[in-house]
mmCIF file of C-alpha atoms and ligand atoms in Angstrom:
data_model
loop_
_atom_site.group_PDB
_atom_site.id
_atom_site.type_symbol
_atom_site.label_atom_id
_atom_site.label_comp_id
_atom_site.label_asym_id
_atom_site.label_seq_id
_atom_site.Cartn_x
_atom_site.Cartn_y
_atom_site.Cartn_z
ATOM 1 C CA MET A 12 94.240 124.265 98.479
ATOM 2 C CA ARG A 13 95.772 121.782 100.920
ATOM 3 C CA SER A 14 94.944 118.116 100.435
ATOM 4 C CA ALA A 15 96.282 114.775 101.742
ATOM 5 C CA VAL A 16 97.663 112.860 98.748
ATOM 6 C CA LEU A 17 98.707 109.196 98.493
ATOM 7 C CA ARG A 18 101.413 108.461 95.893
ATOM 8 C CA GLU A 19 102.263 104.838 96.787
ATOM 9 C CA GLN A 20 100.265 102.019 98.408
ATOM 10 C CA GLY A 21 101.657 99.529 100.938
ATOM 11 C CA ALA A 22 103.780 101.789 103.169
ATOM 12 C CA THR A 23 105.328 100.155 106.221
ATOM 13 C CA ARG A 24 104.077 100.894 109.710
ATOM 14 C CA PRO A 25 104.258 102.981 111.766
ATOM 15 C CA TYR A 26 102.745 105.506 109.345
ATOM 16 C CA ALA A 27 103.955 108.303 111.613
ATOM 17 C CA VAL A 28 107.412 107.348 110.293
ATOM 18 C CA SER A 29 106.723 106.182 106.694
ATOM 19 C CA ARG A 30 104.279 109.123 106.147
ATOM 20 C CA PRO A 31 102.283 107.695 103.167
ATOM 21 C CA LEU A 32 100.053 110.782 103.000
ATOM 22 C CA GLU A 33 101.588 114.105 102.201
ATOM 23 C CA ILE A 34 99.783 117.408 102.551
ATOM 24 C CA GLU A 35 100.196 118.910 99.100
ATOM 25 C CA SER A 36 98.983 122.109 97.569
ATOM 26 C CA LEU A 37 96.575 121.099 94.762
ATOM 27 C CA GLY A 38 94.783 123.019 92.071
ATOM 28 C CA LEU A 39 90.996 122.600 91.952
ATOM 29 C CA ALA A 40 88.921 123.551 88.890
ATOM 30 C CA ALA A 41 85.569 125.326 89.221
ATOM 31 C CA PRO A 42 82.460 123.099 89.259
ATOM 32 C CA ARG A 43 81.366 121.958 85.793
ATOM 33 C CA ALA A 44 77.746 121.295 84.815
ATOM 34 C CA GLY A 45 76.176 119.016 87.433
ATOM 35 C CA GLU A 46 78.900 119.692 90.013
ATOM 36 C CA VAL A 47 79.134 121.566 93.303
ATOM 37 C CA GLY A 48 82.047 123.191 95.151
ATOM 38 C CA VAL A 49 82.181 122.495 98.896
ATOM 39 C CA ARG A 50 84.323 123.905 101.709
ATOM 40 C CA ILE A 51 85.125 120.886 103.879
ATOM 41 C CA GLU A 52 84.431 121.600 107.556
ATOM 42 C CA ARG A 53 85.098 118.111 108.887
ATOM 43 C CA ALA A 54 86.393 114.915 107.285
ATOM 44 C CA SER A 55 86.712 111.635 109.139
ATOM 45 C CA LEU A 56 89.051 108.713 108.833
ATOM 46 C CA CYS A 57 87.373 105.401 107.933
ATOM 47 C CA HIS A 58 88.956 101.961 107.684
ATOM 48 C CA SER A 59 88.371 102.107 103.914
ATOM 49 C CA ASP A 60 90.889 105.004 103.745
ATOM 50 C CA LEU A 61 93.374 102.863 105.661
ATOM 51 C CA SER A 62 92.691 100.011 103.197
ATOM 52 C CA VAL A 63 93.683 102.262 100.283
ATOM 53 C CA VAL A 64 96.882 103.243 102.117
ATOM 54 C CA ASN A 65 97.854 99.645 102.981
ATOM 55 C CA GLY A 66 96.908 98.267 99.563
ATOM 56 C CA SER A 67 93.854 96.204 100.551
ATOM 57 C CA ARG A 68 91.832 98.399 98.177
ATOM 58 C CA PRO A 69 93.936 98.782 95.008
ATOM 59 C CA ARG A 70 93.347 102.232 93.482
ATOM 60 C CA PRO A 71 94.847 104.440 90.745
ATOM 61 C CA LEU A 72 97.528 106.807 92.069
ATOM 62 C CA PRO A 73 98.198 109.518 92.989
ATOM 63 C CA MET A 74 94.922 109.865 94.862
ATOM 64 C CA ALA A 75 93.612 112.569 97.184
ATOM 65 C CA LEU A 76 92.047 110.538 100.006
ATOM 66 C CA GLY A 77 88.996 110.919 102.236
ATOM 67 C CA HIS A 78 85.346 110.033 101.653
ATOM 68 C CA GLU A 79 83.422 110.742 104.888
ATOM 69 C CA ALA A 80 82.831 114.473 105.393
ATOM 70 C CA ALA A 81 80.522 117.443 105.792
ATOM 71 C CA GLY A 82 80.855 121.009 104.630
ATOM 72 C CA VAL A 83 79.274 124.148 103.201
ATOM 73 C CA VAL A 84 78.386 124.743 99.550
ATOM 74 C CA GLU A 85 80.512 127.529 98.033
ATOM 75 C CA ALA A 86 79.716 127.246 94.309
ATOM 76 C CA VAL A 87 77.081 125.529 92.187
ATOM 77 C CA GLY A 88 77.618 124.466 88.571
ATOM 78 C CA GLU A 89 75.092 124.688 85.753
ATOM 79 C CA GLY A 90 72.007 122.538 85.880
ATOM 80 C CA VAL A 91 72.139 121.672 89.582
ATOM 81 C CA ASP A 92 68.739 121.883 91.273
ATOM 82 C CA GLY A 93 67.953 121.868 94.970
ATOM 83 C CA ILE A 94 71.449 122.822 96.214
ATOM 84 C CA ALA A 95 72.369 126.453 96.975
ATOM 85 C CA VAL A 96 75.442 128.364 98.158
ATOM 86 C CA GLY A 97 75.520 128.250 101.969
ATOM 87 C CA ASP A 98 73.751 124.878 102.264
ATOM 88 C CA HIS A 99 75.262 122.453 104.756
ATOM 89 C CA VAL A 100 75.928 119.121 103.091
ATOM 90 C CA VAL A 101 77.010 115.567 103.888
ATOM 91 C CA LEU A 102 79.230 113.937 101.264
ATOM 92 C CA VAL A 103 78.348 110.405 100.228
ATOM 93 C CA PHE A 104 80.712 107.952 98.559
ATOM 94 C CA VAL A 105 78.421 106.597 95.828
ATOM 95 C CA PRO A 106 77.312 109.261 93.293
ATOM 96 C CA SER A 107 74.291 107.337 91.995
ATOM 97 C CA CYS A 108 73.608 108.249 88.364
ATOM 98 C CA GLY A 109 69.865 107.576 88.494
ATOM 99 C CA ALA A 110 69.871 106.006 85.026
ATOM 100 C CA CYS A 111 71.728 102.672 85.162
ATOM 101 C CA ARG A 112 70.073 99.279 85.673
ATOM 102 C CA GLU A 113 70.753 99.299 89.453
ATOM 103 C CA CYS A 114 69.498 102.856 89.965
ATOM 104 C CA ARG A 115 66.382 102.074 87.925
ATOM 105 C CA SER A 116 65.812 99.010 90.153
ATOM 106 C CA ALA A 117 65.849 101.266 93.255
ATOM 107 C CA ARG A 118 69.317 100.097 94.370
ATOM 108 C CA PRO A 119 71.267 103.378 94.110
ATOM 109 C CA ALA A 120 74.071 102.184 96.420
ATOM 110 C CA LEU A 121 74.978 99.654 93.713
ATOM 111 C CA CYS A 122 74.973 102.216 90.854
ATOM 112 C CA SER A 123 77.214 100.683 88.175
ATOM 113 C CA ARG A 124 78.205 104.050 86.710
ATOM 114 C CA ALA A 125 79.298 105.243 90.190
ATOM 115 C CA ALA A 126 81.262 102.022 90.733
ATOM 116 C CA GLU A 127 83.048 102.627 87.420
ATOM 117 C CA VAL A 128 84.028 106.268 88.084
ATOM 118 C CA ASN A 129 84.891 105.570 91.741
ATOM 119 C CA GLY A 130 87.159 102.739 90.600
ATOM 120 C CA SER A 131 88.931 104.943 88.067
ATOM 121 C CA GLY A 132 89.249 107.890 90.479
ATOM 122 C CA GLU A 133 87.127 110.222 88.350
ATOM 123 C CA LEU A 134 83.941 112.189 88.969
ATOM 124 C CA LEU A 135 80.470 111.279 87.699
ATOM 125 C CA HIS A 136 80.380 114.232 85.275
ATOM 126 C CA GLY A 137 83.953 114.124 84.006
ATOM 127 C CA PRO A 138 87.632 113.485 84.664
ATOM 128 C CA SER A 139 89.493 114.657 87.773
ATOM 129 C CA VAL A 140 89.376 118.354 88.617
ATOM 130 C CA LEU A 141 92.465 118.073 90.866
ATOM 131 C CA THR A 142 96.008 118.879 89.699
ATOM 132 C CA ASP A 143 99.303 118.709 91.564
ATOM 133 C CA GLY A 144 102.194 121.173 91.631
ATOM 134 C CA ALA A 145 103.551 119.789 88.327
ATOM 135 C CA GLY A 146 100.140 120.251 86.682
ATOM 136 C CA ASP A 147 99.453 116.485 86.563
ATOM 137 C CA PRO A 148 96.005 115.111 87.447
ATOM 138 C CA VAL A 149 95.373 113.629 90.900
ATOM 139 C CA HIS A 150 92.610 111.014 91.265
ATOM 140 C CA HIS A 151 89.540 111.496 93.445
ATOM 141 C CA HIS A 152 88.760 109.037 96.239
ATOM 142 C CA LEU A 153 85.194 107.723 95.866
ATOM 143 C CA GLY A 154 84.087 110.906 94.096
ATOM 144 C CA VAL A 155 84.870 112.955 97.178
ATOM 145 C CA SER A 156 88.569 113.471 98.223
ATOM 146 C CA ALA A 157 87.626 115.109 101.488
ATOM 147 C CA PHE A 158 90.959 115.291 103.332
ATOM 148 C CA ALA A 159 91.224 118.738 101.807
ATOM 149 C CA GLU A 160 90.151 122.300 102.354
ATOM 150 C CA ARG A 161 87.777 122.114 99.388
ATOM 151 C CA ALA A 162 86.167 119.563 97.116
ATOM 152 C CA VAL A 163 84.375 119.726 93.790
ATOM 153 C CA VAL A 164 81.964 116.816 93.509
ATOM 154 C CA ALA A 165 78.964 115.643 91.515
ATOM 155 C CA ALA A 166 75.710 116.976 92.952
ATOM 156 C CA GLU A 167 74.819 113.279 93.307
ATOM 157 C CA SER A 168 77.579 113.002 95.971
ATOM 158 C CA LEU A 169 75.782 115.436 98.309
ATOM 159 C CA VAL A 170 72.871 115.368 100.717
ATOM 160 C CA VAL A 171 71.696 118.695 102.150
ATOM 161 C CA ILE A 172 71.360 118.542 105.942
ATOM 162 C CA ASP A 173 69.772 120.857 108.548
ATOM 163 C CA ARG A 174 72.170 123.619 109.609
ATOM 164 C CA ASP A 175 71.843 122.881 113.312
ATOM 165 C CA VAL A 176 73.510 119.449 113.017
ATOM 166 C CA PRO A 177 77.138 119.918 114.202
ATOM 167 C CA PHE A 178 79.674 119.163 111.447
ATOM 168 C CA ASP A 179 81.389 116.570 113.684
ATOM 169 C CA ILE A 180 78.154 114.571 113.719
ATOM 170 C CA ALA A 181 77.056 115.389 110.169
ATOM 171 C CA ALA A 182 80.282 114.030 108.637
ATOM 172 C CA MET A 183 79.756 110.590 110.171
ATOM 173 C CA PHE A 184 76.327 110.186 108.552
ATOM 174 C CA GLY A 185 78.045 109.939 105.136
ATOM 175 C CA CYS A 186 79.764 106.595 105.577
ATOM 176 C CA ALA A 187 79.662 105.094 109.099
ATOM 177 C CA ALA A 188 75.925 105.680 109.645
ATOM 178 C CA LEU A 189 74.729 104.960 106.091
ATOM 179 C CA THR A 190 76.758 101.736 106.072
ATOM 180 C CA GLY A 191 76.244 100.328 109.572
ATOM 181 C CA MET A 192 72.659 101.409 110.115
ATOM 182 C CA GLY A 193 71.684 100.532 106.556
ATOM 183 C CA ALA A 194 73.008 96.991 107.084
ATOM 184 C CA VAL A 195 70.434 96.619 109.871
ATOM 185 C CA PHE A 196 67.453 98.526 108.443
ATOM 186 C CA ASN A 197 67.810 97.968 104.690
ATOM 187 C CA THR A 198 69.854 94.823 104.090
ATOM 188 C CA ALA A 199 68.906 92.574 107.024
ATOM 189 C CA GLU A 200 65.550 94.325 107.664
ATOM 190 C CA VAL A 201 65.882 93.343 111.336
ATOM 191 C CA ARG A 202 62.467 92.859 112.936
ATOM 192 C CA PRO A 203 61.294 93.250 116.560
ATOM 193 C CA GLY A 204 62.222 90.305 118.744
ATOM 194 C CA GLN A 205 65.165 89.134 116.626
ATOM 195 C CA SER A 206 68.744 88.585 117.782
ATOM 196 C CA VAL A 207 71.696 90.300 116.099
ATOM 197 C CA ILE A 208 75.421 89.767 116.528
ATOM 198 C CA VAL A 209 77.881 92.391 115.259
ATOM 199 C CA PHE A 210 81.559 91.533 114.669
ATOM 200 C CA GLY A 211 83.901 94.530 114.565
ATOM 201 C CA LEU A 212 83.169 97.532 116.765
ATOM 202 C CA GLY A 213 84.636 100.353 114.697
ATOM 203 C CA ALA A 214 82.278 103.157 113.710
ATOM 204 C CA VAL A 215 80.547 100.951 111.123
ATOM 205 C CA GLY A 216 79.890 98.088 113.569
ATOM 206 C CA LEU A 217 78.902 100.427 116.397
ATOM 207 C CA ALA A 218 76.452 102.187 114.057
ATOM 208 C CA ALA A 219 74.934 98.750 113.373
ATOM 209 C CA VAL A 220 74.746 98.072 117.121
ATOM 210 C CA MET A 221 72.900 101.326 117.803
ATOM 211 C CA ALA A 222 70.494 100.797 114.911
ATOM 212 C CA ALA A 223 69.642 97.260 116.037
ATOM 213 C CA ALA A 224 69.354 98.308 119.687
ATOM 214 C CA GLN A 225 66.569 100.778 119.007
ATOM 215 C CA ILE A 226 64.320 98.157 117.353
ATOM 216 C CA ASP A 227 61.848 96.742 119.913
ATOM 217 C CA ASP A 228 62.936 93.731 121.893
ATOM 218 C CA VAL A 229 66.039 92.972 119.828
ATOM 219 C CA THR A 230 68.931 91.149 121.528
ATOM 220 C CA VAL A 231 72.245 92.668 120.417
ATOM 221 C CA ILE A 232 75.585 90.930 120.954
ATOM 222 C CA ALA A 233 78.729 92.929 120.136
ATOM 223 C CA VAL A 234 82.088 91.271 119.432
ATOM 224 C CA ASP A 235 85.606 92.696 119.182
ATOM 225 C CA PRO A 236 89.011 91.424 120.354
ATOM 226 C CA ASN A 237 89.759 94.987 121.498
ATOM 227 C CA THR A 238 87.991 95.136 124.855
ATOM 228 C CA ASP A 239 88.309 98.954 124.878
ATOM 229 C CA LYS A 240 85.451 98.902 122.340
ATOM 230 C CA HIS A 241 83.147 96.860 124.599
ATOM 231 C CA GLU A 242 82.187 99.763 126.866
ATOM 232 C CA LEU A 243 81.201 101.830 123.804
ATOM 233 C CA ALA A 244 79.082 98.974 122.462
ATOM 234 C CA LEU A 245 77.222 98.688 125.766
ATOM 235 C CA ARG A 246 76.566 102.431 125.686
ATOM 236 C CA ALA A 247 75.366 102.060 122.076
ATOM 237 C CA GLY A 248 72.758 99.609 123.365
ATOM 238 C CA ALA A 249 74.351 96.152 123.123
ATOM 239 C CA ASN A 250 72.918 93.632 125.589
ATOM 240 C CA ALA A 251 76.170 91.697 125.838
ATOM 241 C CA VAL A 252 79.766 91.944 124.632
ATOM 242 C CA ALA A 253 82.454 89.358 123.947
ATOM 243 C CA THR A 254 85.839 88.783 122.396
ATOM 244 C CA PRO A 255 85.685 86.496 119.310
ATOM 245 C CA ASP A 256 86.625 83.471 121.475
ATOM 246 C CA GLY A 257 83.664 84.038 123.771
ATOM 247 C CA ALA A 258 81.059 84.721 121.076
ATOM 248 C CA ALA A 259 79.725 81.168 120.616
ATOM 249 C CA GLU A 260 79.128 80.693 124.338
ATOM 250 C CA LEU A 261 77.278 83.995 124.571
ATOM 251 C CA VAL A 262 75.106 83.132 121.552
ATOM 252 C CA ALA A 263 74.272 79.740 123.091
ATOM 253 C CA GLY A 264 73.234 81.406 126.347
ATOM 254 C CA LEU A 265 71.233 84.312 124.913
ATOM 255 C CA THR A 266 69.452 82.811 121.893
ATOM 256 C CA ASP A 267 67.368 79.796 121.028
ATOM 257 C CA GLY A 268 69.795 77.986 118.750
ATOM 258 C CA GLY A 269 71.636 80.878 117.082
ATOM 259 C CA VAL A 270 71.269 84.464 115.963
ATOM 260 C CA ASP A 271 68.836 85.693 113.324
ATOM 261 C CA VAL A 272 71.341 88.151 111.892
ATOM 262 C CA ALA A 273 75.155 88.344 112.005
ATOM 263 C CA ILE A 274 76.812 91.511 110.753
ATOM 264 C CA GLU A 275 80.466 91.258 109.709
ATOM 265 C CA ALA A 276 82.029 94.731 109.993
ATOM 266 C CA VAL A 277 85.681 93.661 110.072
ATOM 267 C CA GLY A 278 86.616 92.800 106.486
ATOM 268 C CA SER A 279 87.784 89.206 107.022
ATOM 269 C CA ALA A 280 86.695 86.022 105.256
ATOM 270 C CA ARG A 281 87.623 84.081 108.399
ATOM 271 C CA VAL A 282 85.248 86.206 110.483
ATOM 272 C CA MET A 283 82.516 85.762 107.844
ATOM 273 C CA ALA A 284 82.887 81.977 108.183
ATOM 274 C CA ALA A 285 82.687 82.249 111.983
ATOM 275 C CA CYS A 286 79.510 84.341 111.663
ATOM 276 C CA LEU A 287 77.819 81.679 109.523
ATOM 277 C CA GLU A 288 78.402 79.141 112.318
ATOM 278 C CA LEU A 289 76.535 81.333 114.801
ATOM 279 C CA LEU A 290 73.388 81.732 112.689
ATOM 280 C CA ALA A 291 70.115 80.069 113.617
ATOM 281 C CA ARG A 292 68.369 78.070 110.910
ATOM 282 C CA GLY A 293 67.070 80.668 108.434
ATOM 283 C CA GLY A 294 69.494 83.301 109.703
ATOM 284 C CA ALA A 295 71.329 85.844 107.564
ATOM 285 C CA LEU A 296 74.971 86.899 107.447
ATOM 286 C CA VAL A 297 75.366 90.496 106.304
ATOM 287 C CA SER A 298 78.805 91.102 104.812
ATOM 288 C CA VAL A 299 79.754 94.763 105.346
ATOM 289 C CA GLY A 300 83.521 94.677 105.901
ATOM 290 C CA LEU A 301 85.675 94.855 102.764
ATOM 291 C CA PRO A 302 88.230 91.991 102.703
ATOM 292 C CA HIS A 303 91.369 92.177 100.557
ATOM 293 C CA PRO A 304 90.328 91.103 97.011
ATOM 294 C CA GLU A 305 92.484 87.957 97.251
ATOM 295 C CA GLN A 306 90.703 86.586 100.346
ATOM 296 C CA GLU A 307 88.433 83.608 99.644
ATOM 297 C CA LEU A 308 85.541 82.277 101.678
ATOM 298 C CA SER A 309 85.432 78.526 102.243
ATOM 299 C CA VAL A 310 82.443 77.219 104.185
ATOM 300 C CA PRO A 311 80.263 74.074 104.306
ATOM 301 C CA ALA A 312 77.981 74.532 101.273
ATOM 302 C CA LEU A 313 74.976 72.622 102.594
ATOM 303 C CA GLN A 314 74.029 75.176 105.252
ATOM 304 C CA PHE A 315 72.400 77.495 102.699
ATOM 305 C CA ALA A 316 69.838 75.163 101.164
ATOM 306 C CA GLY A 317 69.901 72.712 104.062
ATOM 307 C CA ALA A 318 69.383 75.221 106.907
ATOM 308 C CA GLY A 319 67.982 78.164 104.937
ATOM 309 C CA LYS A 320 70.915 80.412 105.805
ATOM 310 C CA ARG A 321 71.467 83.478 103.665
ATOM 311 C CA LEU A 322 74.571 85.493 102.809
ATOM 312 C CA LEU A 323 73.794 89.125 101.984
ATOM 313 C CA GLY A 324 76.342 91.665 100.731
ATOM 314 C CA SER A 325 75.746 95.231 101.884
ATOM 315 C CA TYR A 326 77.456 98.136 100.120
ATOM 316 C CA MET A 327 76.811 101.574 101.648
ATOM 317 C CA GLY A 328 74.054 99.914 103.664
ATOM 318 C CA ASP A 329 71.880 99.467 100.566
ATOM 319 C CA ALA A 330 71.114 103.110 101.228
ATOM 320 C CA SER A 331 69.084 105.682 99.450
ATOM 321 C CA PRO A 332 71.250 108.459 100.933
ATOM 322 C CA ALA A 333 68.857 111.451 101.047
ATOM 323 C CA ARG A 334 66.004 109.366 102.455
ATOM 324 C CA ASP A 335 68.171 107.514 104.973
ATOM 325 C CA ILE A 336 70.249 110.449 106.247
ATOM 326 C CA ALA A 337 67.038 112.437 106.889
ATOM 327 C CA ARG A 338 65.685 109.473 108.831
ATOM 328 C CA TYR A 339 68.890 108.965 110.856
ATOM 329 C CA VAL A 340 69.069 112.685 111.703
ATOM 330 C CA GLU A 341 65.536 112.474 113.120
ATOM 331 C CA LEU A 342 66.366 109.348 115.144
ATOM 332 C CA TRP A 343 69.563 111.063 116.387
ATOM 333 C CA ARG A 344 67.569 114.164 117.407
ATOM 334 C CA ALA A 345 65.116 111.931 119.279
ATOM 335 C CA GLY A 346 68.052 110.456 121.228
ATOM 336 C CA ARG A 347 67.661 107.034 119.662
ATOM 337 C CA LEU A 348 70.954 106.958 117.715
ATOM 338 C CA PRO A 349 73.792 108.192 119.961
ATOM 339 C CA MET A 350 76.132 109.225 117.104
ATOM 340 C CA GLU A 351 78.361 111.103 119.590
ATOM 341 C CA LEU A 352 79.710 107.719 120.744
ATOM 342 C CA LEU A 353 81.416 107.264 117.369
ATOM 343 C CA HIS A 354 83.319 110.550 117.582
ATOM 344 C CA THR A 355 86.634 110.069 119.374
ATOM 345 C CA ASP A 356 88.273 113.453 118.711
ATOM 346 C CA THR A 357 88.919 116.201 116.171
ATOM 347 C CA VAL A 358 92.462 117.163 115.090
ATOM 348 C CA PRO A 359 94.182 119.254 112.389
ATOM 349 C CA LEU A 360 94.611 117.531 109.002
ATOM 350 C CA ALA A 361 98.404 117.651 109.493
ATOM 351 C CA GLU A 362 97.995 114.708 111.920
ATOM 352 C CA VAL A 363 96.613 112.419 109.213
ATOM 353 C CA ASN A 364 99.544 109.941 109.217
ATOM 354 C CA GLU A 365 99.602 109.554 113.012
ATOM 355 C CA SER A 366 95.830 109.064 112.762
ATOM 356 C CA LEU A 367 96.257 106.109 110.382
ATOM 357 C CA ASP A 368 98.269 104.412 113.150
ATOM 358 C CA ALA A 369 95.635 105.308 115.737
ATOM 359 C CA LEU A 370 92.865 103.726 113.618
ATOM 360 C CA ALA A 371 94.929 100.643 112.732
ATOM 361 C CA ASP A 372 95.747 100.143 116.439
ATOM 362 C CA GLY A 373 92.094 100.576 117.452
ATOM 363 C CA ARG A 374 92.876 103.649 119.573
ATOM 364 C CA VAL A 375 90.194 105.744 117.840
ATOM 365 C CA VAL A 376 86.714 105.033 116.497
ATOM 366 C CA ARG A 377 86.123 108.099 114.331
ATOM 367 C CA ARG A 378 88.822 110.738 114.315
ATOM 368 C CA LEU A 379 87.765 113.890 112.476
ATOM 369 C CA PHE A 380 90.021 116.351 110.696
ATOM 370 C CA VAL A 381 89.672 120.103 110.394
ATOM 371 C CA PRO A 382 91.199 120.675 106.938
ATOM 372 C CA SER A 383 91.533 124.434 107.390
ATOM 373 C CA ALA A 384 93.570 124.106 110.619
ATOM 374 C CA ALA A 385 97.346 124.173 110.283
HETATM 375 P P1 NAD B 2 87.609 100.045 112.230
HETATM 376 O O1 NAD B 2 89.025 99.781 111.909
HETATM 377 O O2 NAD B 2 87.276 101.305 112.951
HETATM 378 O O3 NAD B 2 86.994 98.850 113.075
HETATM 379 C C1 NAD B 2 87.240 97.508 112.795
HETATM 380 C C2 NAD B 2 87.107 96.754 114.120
HETATM 381 O O4 NAD B 2 87.186 95.349 113.872
HETATM 382 C C3 NAD B 2 88.191 97.088 115.138
HETATM 383 O O5 NAD B 2 87.601 97.527 116.344
HETATM 384 C C4 NAD B 2 88.921 95.757 115.315
HETATM 385 O O6 NAD B 2 89.413 95.566 116.638
HETATM 386 C C5 NAD B 2 87.805 94.777 114.988
HETATM 387 N N1 NAD B 2 88.244 93.414 114.706
HETATM 388 C C6 NAD B 2 89.425 92.986 114.197
HETATM 389 N N2 NAD B 2 89.435 91.630 114.142
HETATM 390 C C7 NAD B 2 88.236 91.203 114.612
HETATM 391 C C8 NAD B 2 87.646 89.923 114.810
HETATM 392 N N3 NAD B 2 88.289 88.792 114.488
HETATM 393 N N4 NAD B 2 86.400 89.869 115.340
HETATM 394 C C9 NAD B 2 85.733 90.987 115.683
HETATM 395 N N5 NAD B 2 86.242 92.238 115.521
HETATM 396 C C10 NAD B 2 87.480 92.335 114.979
HETATM 397 O O7 NAD B 2 86.799 99.953 110.839
HETATM 398 P P2 NAD B 2 85.462 100.681 110.307
HETATM 399 O O8 NAD B 2 85.821 102.023 109.765
HETATM 400 O O9 NAD B 2 84.372 100.545 111.298
HETATM 401 O O10 NAD B 2 85.172 99.749 109.023
HETATM 402 C C11 NAD B 2 84.871 98.369 109.197
HETATM 403 C C12 NAD B 2 84.909 97.632 107.872
HETATM 404 O O11 NAD B 2 83.835 98.102 107.036
HETATM 405 C C13 NAD B 2 86.180 97.854 107.050
HETATM 406 O O12 NAD B 2 86.480 96.648 106.351
HETATM 407 C C14 NAD B 2 85.771 98.926 106.070
HETATM 408 O O13 NAD B 2 86.576 98.934 104.904
HETATM 409 C C15 NAD B 2 84.365 98.460 105.774
HETATM 410 N N6 NAD B 2 83.463 99.444 105.187
HETATM 411 C C16 NAD B 2 82.539 98.952 104.320
HETATM 412 C C17 NAD B 2 81.631 99.791 103.735
HETATM 413 C C18 NAD B 2 80.577 99.243 102.829
HETATM 414 O O14 NAD B 2 79.934 100.004 102.132
HETATM 415 N N7 NAD B 2 80.332 97.936 102.824
HETATM 416 C C19 NAD B 2 81.659 101.169 104.042
HETATM 417 C C20 NAD B 2 82.590 101.623 104.970
HETATM 418 C C21 NAD B 2 83.485 100.762 105.550
HETATM 419 ZN ZN1 ZN B 3 84.041 104.738 104.744
#
């Protein structure tokens, strides 16, 4: 089957010229016990894929990329309950084991077993099932590897979804929605009447904007240097938009001494520090973006104890994927989460390198791939 494989990190831009991802023909083993085979209908490009390509997220190579996707179940391994051939599924990037300390404390997004196998490019129930033309193993990306015609994944990497949800929308529930909306609902637990500022208006930040905007009487400020994203944020329900330079003035005008919640969806320690400055006393910064591991945060230390500010990390939106995706689908059906705004276009997988440029340049929010198209 065809799959987009990364063999070296840190390629030079433009990617349309350096072509870091090559469409290779890979072998895929049948699902083992606890695993499921999925035909990928749509896979989308997230900034975290770009971060693996550019080296901001060091990973074992070669790796078959892609972690946000939806598809149809084609085969079910032994011992898998509740998933049947023909089911439509959303792939999720943390295969929570259900048994580790974090899973037992009802924090499945932080599953330590999943973090371990995701880091080593393996699957929850065993080593890689992907092999290249020479017969050598190829690592999985976040237990998924969705820029491919097919995937074999742990059953824990799947959430069954109603068949009437279009695949273009379904795919984006797996990462953008779980992450951005979960930052608002689960991590910050935004309450009616609060004010929220979101930095970074990619799909993750825009998902946070739309989640916050449908809570009663919440003031939402959306910030991005790319003013093309401002119109989308207003349509997602933001009350006001700004470039980073204009954010402080807007916060001063729209709030009583600062925001209750700031969501950083960029992946920059500098932006995190700027967010802390905009918080009201008692406010919370939710760190969602994934900075390069060498970035360090340096901020005045007194503001935490002295002004009651909080710094909250949010991985996969502190989600419980099956519960949250079901809830987001219902809100989407009710017209309260306009997921369509996140979907820029859908192209054949062969355009994956050009698409890395488009995402890095901010020309697309979510671009989706059809892996089966030439
Ligand atoms: P994206 O590339 O689509 O969007 C990022 C946006 O940030 C762009 O619109 C860009 O113009 C904007 N930006 C750049 N500098 C800025 C600044 N100084 N102030 C405000 N905005 C600025 O990315 P995405 O796919 O939405 O992902 C966003 C971040 O979230 C990435 O770091 C990604 O790796 C991370 N992420 C985290 C998780 C998680 O579980 N925590 C999951 C998925 C993605
Ligand atoms: Zn992602």
